[in-house]
Amino acid sequence: MGFMAPMLRLYNTLTGAKEAFAPIDPQHVRLYACGPTVYDAAHIGNARPIIVFDLLFRLLRHLYGPGHVTYARNVTDVDDKINARAAERGISIRELTDGTLAQFHRDVRDLGVLMPEDVNVPGERPRFVEPRATDHIAEMVTMIEALVRAGHAYVAEDHVLFDVPSMPDYGGLSKRPLDEMEAGARVEVAPYKRSPLDFVLWKPAKPGEPSWPSPAGIAAAGRPGWHIECSAMSAKHLGRTFDIHAGGIDLIFPHHENEVAQSRCCFGTPVMANVWLHNGFLQVEGEKMSKSLGNFITIRDVLNDWPSEVLRLTMLKTQYRQPIDWTLRGLEESSRVLDRWYNAAGDAPAASDVPAGVVEALCDDLNTPAAINELHRLASSAETQPGALRAGANLLGFLASTRSDREQAQVAASGVDVAAVEALIAERRAARAAKDWAASDRARDALAAMGVAVKDNKDGTTTWTVAR
């Protein structure tokens, strides 16, 4: 469609307003999102930003062209939680992170999320990069030493700490009062810190932990703090200032606030990213998800029971900045919606143009409820537009297969005996023609017992699906 229309508007956490998006370079739009910390299986709360920012990536590619958008989604593979979990399992840290990352990739690929192999073209600039923290230690060390030289960081007891008071406008992203920021900081108050808000850029490694040569003349080996990782990786892959930085609302403070401080003070730039996007919290049946409440749900838990598109639609029915309540009822509703869309689209190919109503809705700060309403209209209008419906749904990551392919996949997964089903349907059809309603009901009951739902169509045909 080109990058002139329609106008994309996004809510910017940095300014507290919805603004027209103006990329630094329309020929190279750059998006960064905080990815997983690979110490455990990803849960459905982790799935929300992955799905939301996948949709943003798809939309940017649609508006600016697939070759003009770069997406970086990092992997944190050095972290206190990782060290603790590896020790708990009695395995190496690398074994833990490699295995957990492989599981994450399987999970998100099954969610219909675009992956590097889906978009990168050999011989061309990568359009999707997934940097790992441990592959960027050198870049972190370089940044840390630059911050020390500039007077924005200092060495204390083999730590390097960022000197928060050295940055007069620290707190501009989260807009929190000073005392609230101090209370919310994730780092312990240590006697060697000049200010309670100062945060760790580098720390000494404990025995058995991964370690690297330390910066700033520190003799003992150490490892990076959490915040410096994203500053180093985003700068390397997207530049010192880029277009959009995205993540969960829980990351605004201290993680994203500290990223801004490190990057701006290191590079002398007025901003790190022009636009900051944050998705809202997720609850499960009205309660905060936690293992202690017994409502901790992994992505794989859901995918074992529901088709991946059901999970994706359930996430996108709520606009990304709003809190979402994850319920069984919501999953059931999404399943029914997708059935209607697949039936309406049939086996028609996608139209060449995405319906304007779908694009316009997404360009209004990813207004997915409005985009979904437009898909409902295309599916249920007096003259259904199957090609337009499929094109619009494809942009949101739905209707990836035809109705026939989907039905075959459902049958294959269910293990239903197709020949037996067809024989019972033929038996039921003959019984109905003979007005033998008892025999017809027996055939329907037998089908139901096999997990098959039968639908009599207006044209006199009978279709069937595998019931949930």
C-alpha atoms as one frame of an Amber mdcrd trajectory, in Angstrom:
protein
   0.000   0.000   0.000   2.982   2.331   0.408   3.829   4.430   3.377   1.692
   7.509   2.696  -1.663   6.157   3.849  -3.344   5.534   6.136  -1.803   7.428
   9.044  -0.606   5.223  11.882  -1.262   6.614  15.359   0.247   5.062  18.498
  -0.052   5.819  22.201   3.394   6.922  23.361   4.155   6.224  27.032   6.937
   8.820  26.853   4.546  11.682  26.048   1.349  10.231  27.514  -0.573  10.848
  24.291  -1.678   9.162  21.085   0.467  10.551  18.288   0.909  10.266  14.545
   3.808   7.910  13.903   6.631   9.521  11.929   9.572   7.150  11.412  13.095
   8.505  11.514  13.612   6.943   8.076  10.525   5.645   6.213  12.855   3.385
   4.252  14.037   1.699   7.455  11.509   1.549  10.304  13.028   0.029  13.463
  11.160  -1.780  16.263  12.593  -3.303  19.455  10.699  -5.483  21.933  11.868
  -7.030  25.176  11.773 -10.788  24.725  11.968 -13.732  27.114  14.260 -14.473
  30.022  14.848 -18.135  29.252  14.753 -19.846  32.640  11.287 -21.475  32.472
   8.455 -22.253  30.061   6.725 -19.124  28.758   3.280 -18.472  30.248   0.246
 -16.826  28.684   1.216 -13.483  30.206   4.451 -13.724  28.192   2.407 -14.563
  25.101   0.535 -11.261  25.121   3.414  -8.936  24.157   4.766 -11.532  21.751
   1.432 -11.611  19.884   0.721  -7.866  20.137   4.108  -6.778  18.830   4.030
  -9.458  16.147   0.849  -7.739  14.961   2.608  -4.364  15.035   5.477  -5.850
  13.002   2.968  -7.202  10.468   1.236  -3.816  10.248   4.490  -1.899   9.786
   5.516  -4.322   7.039   2.148  -3.785   5.378   2.407   0.022   5.566   6.096
   0.534   4.750   6.983  -2.606   2.804   8.490  -5.889   4.043  12.025  -4.824
   3.155  11.817  -1.554   5.081  11.148  -2.749   8.639  13.614  -4.280  11.106
  12.381  -5.993  14.258  14.685  -6.922  17.134  13.326  -9.105  19.952  16.021
  -9.935  22.471  16.689 -13.027  24.565  17.987 -12.641  28.130  20.182 -15.661
  28.783  22.239 -14.373  31.736  20.231 -13.621  34.860  19.895 -14.492  38.557
  16.789 -16.600  37.882  18.630 -18.544  35.213  21.542 -19.246  37.552  19.193
 -20.397  40.331  17.104 -22.634  38.049  20.158 -24.296  36.497  21.545 -25.031
  39.970  18.154 -26.368  41.074  18.047 -28.784  38.124  21.695 -29.714  38.343
  22.425 -28.747  34.738  24.673 -26.191  33.092  23.368 -22.693  32.485  23.861
 -23.073  28.735  21.931 -26.351  28.720  19.073 -24.634  30.555  18.965 -21.556
  28.327  19.319 -23.479  25.055  16.563 -25.895  26.011  14.222 -23.191  27.296
  14.788 -21.028  24.216  14.049 -23.976  21.926  10.764 -24.540  23.799   9.946
 -20.826  23.528  10.518 -20.949  19.776   8.209 -23.951  19.415   5.528 -22.226
  21.471   5.527 -18.872  19.702   5.875 -20.399  16.247   2.718 -22.378  16.994
   0.993 -19.085  17.896   1.354 -17.912  14.316   4.034 -15.394  15.290   6.417
 -14.426  12.497   9.916 -15.764  13.079  13.274 -14.743  11.567  13.180 -17.611
   9.079   9.784 -16.390   7.841  10.924 -12.903   6.872  14.694 -12.813   6.419
  15.979 -12.981   2.856  19.450 -14.477   2.224  21.918 -11.839   1.117  19.795
  -8.934   2.389  19.779  -6.997   5.651  18.008  -9.097   8.300  14.432  -7.991
   8.875  14.067  -9.847  12.170  16.924 -10.371  14.604  16.835 -12.201  17.921
  19.982 -11.135  19.795  21.089 -13.110  22.843  22.582 -11.183  25.745  25.606
 -13.479  26.068  26.547 -12.723  22.453  26.763  -8.996  23.223  29.003  -8.794
  26.302  31.640  -6.819  24.394  29.079  -4.160  23.461  27.934  -3.930  27.078
  31.495  -3.529  28.324  32.105  -0.752  25.794  28.994   1.118  26.938  29.853
   0.706  30.623  33.345   2.076  30.148  31.983   5.035  28.182  29.537   5.804
  31.014  32.353   5.689  33.590  34.502   8.033  31.502  31.582  10.448  31.113
  30.959  10.566  34.864  27.601   8.774  34.673  28.864   5.574  36.331  31.323
   4.623  39.045  33.175   1.589  40.382  32.483   0.345  43.915  33.518  -3.009
  45.400  33.947  -4.685  41.995  30.564  -3.340  40.858  29.912  -0.668  38.283
  26.838   1.392  39.115  24.950   4.006  37.149  24.961   7.349  38.962  21.278
   8.344  38.741  21.720  11.904  40.132  24.130  12.569  37.237  21.089  12.583
  34.918  18.860  15.528  35.901  15.790  14.347  33.975  15.917  10.701  35.092
  12.360   9.396  35.459  10.940  11.020  32.337   9.495   7.775  30.992   7.752
   6.433  34.110   6.943   9.900  35.511   7.113   8.560  39.059   7.897  10.662
  42.120  11.398  10.171  43.470  10.298   8.370  46.643   8.088   5.988  44.672
  10.940   5.127  42.321  13.184   4.365  45.253  10.563   2.066  46.762   9.965
   0.295  43.454  13.579  -0.308  42.499  14.434  -3.996  42.080  17.983  -3.671
  43.366  19.058  -4.069  46.967  20.230  -1.026  48.889  23.968  -1.579  49.323
  26.385   0.479  51.417  28.617   1.130  48.407  25.823   2.890  46.463  26.023
   6.658  46.394  22.263   6.994  45.898  19.473   4.479  46.633  18.360   4.725
  43.014  21.774   3.902  41.537  21.559   0.623  39.662  24.005  -2.088  38.678
  25.657  -2.103  35.276  28.163  -4.826  36.162  28.670  -7.061  39.176  31.106
  -9.724  40.354  30.186 -13.292  39.490  29.692 -15.873  42.205  31.437 -19.285
  41.988  29.841 -21.417  39.286  28.144 -18.487  37.553  28.998 -17.437  33.993
  31.569 -14.653  33.989  33.579 -12.438  31.668  36.540 -10.041  32.047  35.243
  -6.971  33.838  35.278  -3.390  32.548  36.704  -0.243  34.144  39.863  -1.850
  35.516  38.088  -4.329  37.814  40.352  -7.365  38.305  37.679  -9.907  39.272
  35.575 -11.517  36.546  31.924 -10.531  36.509  28.722 -10.345  34.542  26.357
  -7.612  33.334  23.331  -6.245  35.109  19.945  -6.740  33.500  19.270  -3.241
  32.159  22.476  -2.729  30.191  21.691  -5.752  28.012  18.850  -4.132  26.073
  20.707  -0.838  25.668  23.655  -2.627  24.079  21.607  -4.940  21.867  19.216
  -2.273  20.586  22.091   0.098  19.799  23.956  -2.573  17.852  21.017  -3.768
  15.775  18.834  -0.660  15.447  21.079   2.314  16.161  21.571   4.750  18.997
  18.109   6.219  18.414  15.333   4.192  16.818  11.595   4.369  16.209   9.678
   2.139  18.625  10.557   0.343  21.856   7.889  -2.066  23.122   7.287  -4.244
  26.157   4.962  -5.092  29.017   3.662  -2.358  31.301   5.549  -3.945  34.204
   8.846  -3.066  32.490   8.361   0.716  32.453  10.116   1.030  35.794  12.829
   0.243  36.473  13.893  -1.634  33.328  12.906   0.741  30.563  13.617   3.828
  32.633  17.139   2.550  33.200  17.594   1.635  29.552  16.782   5.241  28.651
  19.273   6.549  31.206  22.122   4.304  30.032  21.591   4.876  26.324  21.069
   8.628  26.438  23.984   9.262  28.783  26.299   6.975  26.830  25.494   8.333
  23.372  24.492  11.889  24.225  21.121  11.545  22.511  17.877  13.324  23.528
  15.878  10.073  23.361  16.582   6.358  23.095  13.422   5.564  21.135  10.872
   8.050  19.821   7.853   5.928  20.740   7.373   3.647  23.756   4.556   1.084
  23.641   3.420  -0.976  26.638   0.812  -3.716  26.798  -1.493  -4.109  29.797
  -1.595  -6.808  32.456  -3.245 -10.223  32.141  -5.381 -11.914  34.784  -6.831
 -15.430  34.838 -10.532 -15.695  35.674 -10.343 -12.357  37.488  -7.233 -13.137
  39.545  -3.537 -12.422  39.159  -1.799 -15.445  37.687   0.542 -17.176  40.126
   1.716 -20.673  40.926   0.523 -20.289  44.514  -3.058 -19.768  43.306  -2.865
 -22.759  40.993  -3.783 -20.672  37.932  -0.338 -20.483  36.340  -0.869 -21.398
  32.672   1.923 -21.890  30.156   1.518 -21.302  26.436   1.949 -25.029  25.877
  -0.807 -25.821  28.396  -3.243 -23.864  26.226  -1.922 -25.215  22.928  -2.389
 -28.765  24.198  -6.123 -28.093  24.514  -6.936 -25.415  21.946  -5.942 -24.542
  18.355  -3.290 -21.822  18.289  -5.564 -19.312  16.538  -7.991 -19.538  19.462
  -5.274 -18.391  21.848  -4.196 -15.622  19.463  -7.750 -14.316  18.963  -8.430
 -14.395  22.695  -5.399 -12.149  23.184  -6.343  -9.720  20.425 -10.029  -9.299
  21.303  -8.859  -6.807  23.947  -6.965  -3.680  22.847  -3.343  -4.114  23.836
  -3.118  -1.300  26.414  -6.144  -2.541  28.360  -6.005  -5.262  31.030  -7.191
  -8.646  29.831  -9.082 -11.302  31.782  -8.205 -14.778  30.509 -11.237 -17.045
  30.858 -12.487 -20.381  29.585 -15.574 -18.602  28.315 -13.353 -16.289  26.266
 -11.586 -19.238  24.661 -14.884 -20.894  23.791 -16.158 -17.676  22.221 -12.968
 -17.305  20.160 -13.326 -20.867  18.911 -16.861 -20.178  17.706 -15.786 -16.945
  16.003 -13.002 -18.692  14.121 -15.406 -21.420  13.005 -17.678 -18.729  11.533
 -14.789 -17.014   9.784 -13.461 -20.259   8.316 -16.922 -21.188   7.085 -17.413
 -17.750   5.516 -13.971 -17.690   3.873 -14.248 -21.266   2.645 -11.412 -22.152
   0.323 -11.247 -18.727  -1.336  -7.771 -17.197  -1.753  -6.994 -13.901  -0.062
  -7.828 -10.757  -2.001  -4.866  -8.733  -3.240  -5.784  -5.758  -1.041  -6.452
  -5.816   2.680  -9.854  -4.233   3.438  -9.442  -0.558   4.275 -11.600  -0.891
   7.407  -9.231  -3.456   8.904  -6.134  -1.373   8.195  -7.727   1.828   9.478
  -8.706   0.132  12.733  -5.195  -1.214  13.303  -3.713   2.187  12.467  -5.695
   3.601  15.394  -3.229   2.405  18.070  -3.741  -1.261  17.145  -7.489  -1.136
  17.770  -7.955  -4.885  17.406 -11.578  -4.926  18.677 -12.540  -2.593  15.808
 -10.525  -4.656  13.316 -12.229  -7.835  14.528 -15.640  -6.163  14.172 -14.735
  -5.390  10.570 -13.901  -9.069  10.029 -17.293  -9.971  11.516 -18.923  -7.622
   9.000 -17.071  -9.206   6.103 -18.045 -12.672   7.315 -21.709 -11.968   7.934
 -22.729  -9.412   5.321 -25.577 -10.214   2.946 -22.978 -10.888   0.283 -20.049
 -12.426   2.104 -16.669 -11.311   0.783 -14.522 -14.401   1.402 -11.381 -13.068
  -0.302 -11.511  -9.773   1.566 -12.231 -11.593   4.821  -9.213 -13.841   4.368
  -6.935 -10.917   3.439  -8.004  -8.941   6.508  -7.740 -11.952   8.793  -4.294
 -12.819   7.395  -2.982  -9.386   8.421  -3.987 -10.189  12.008  -2.479 -13.676
  11.759  -5.705 -15.653  11.211  -7.162 -17.965   8.536  -3.704 -19.157   7.595
  -5.219 -22.322   6.106  -8.334 -22.967   4.025 -11.479 -24.408   5.545 -10.780
 -27.776   3.913  -7.210 -27.882   5.200  -8.342 -26.866   8.677 -11.019 -29.545
   8.771  -8.567 -32.182   7.600  -6.094 -31.121  10.283  -8.798 -31.292  12.944
  -9.820 -34.752  11.806  -6.210 -35.974  11.724  -5.601 -34.656  15.230  -8.784
 -36.214  16.585  -8.180 -39.710  15.228 -11.810 -39.911  13.989 -12.551 -42.739
  11.533 -13.569 -40.740   8.433 -15.065 -43.753   6.620 -17.249 -44.581   9.639
 -18.416 -40.961   9.867 -19.316 -40.800   6.181 -21.211 -44.113   6.486 -23.251
 -42.814   9.450 -24.016 -39.563   7.623 -25.221 -41.540   4.602 -27.318 -43.739
   6.924 -28.802 -40.666   8.577 -29.549 -39.063   5.192 -31.387 -42.195   4.021
 -33.343 -42.374   7.269 -34.402 -38.725   6.966 -35.492 -39.278   3.358 -37.633
 -42.204   4.568 -38.923 -40.058   7.475 -37.538 -42.660   9.872 -36.737 -40.104
  12.568 -35.762 -42.697  15.179 -33.089 -44.137  12.872 -31.950 -40.608  12.005
 -31.575 -39.764  15.698 -29.627 -42.979  16.345 -27.166 -42.068  13.591 -26.782
 -38.532  14.958 -26.225 -39.889  18.485 -23.588 -42.295  17.178 -21.836 -39.405
  15.448 -21.981 -37.303  18.598 -20.451 -40.187  20.561 -17.542 -40.104  18.095
 -17.060 -36.395  18.773 -18.568 -35.289  15.460 -20.964 -32.355  15.015 -23.290
 -32.490  12.008 -24.748 -29.478  10.199 -27.587 -29.659   7.668 -27.113 -26.863
   5.141 -29.795 -24.933   3.270 -28.661 -26.384  -0.049 -29.520 -29.893   1.150
 -25.957 -30.983   1.840 -24.625 -32.143   5.214 -21.237 -31.107   6.565 -19.485
 -32.243   9.712 -16.731 -31.090  12.004 -14.877 -32.533  14.952 -16.576 -31.113
  18.039 -14.559 -29.899  21.004
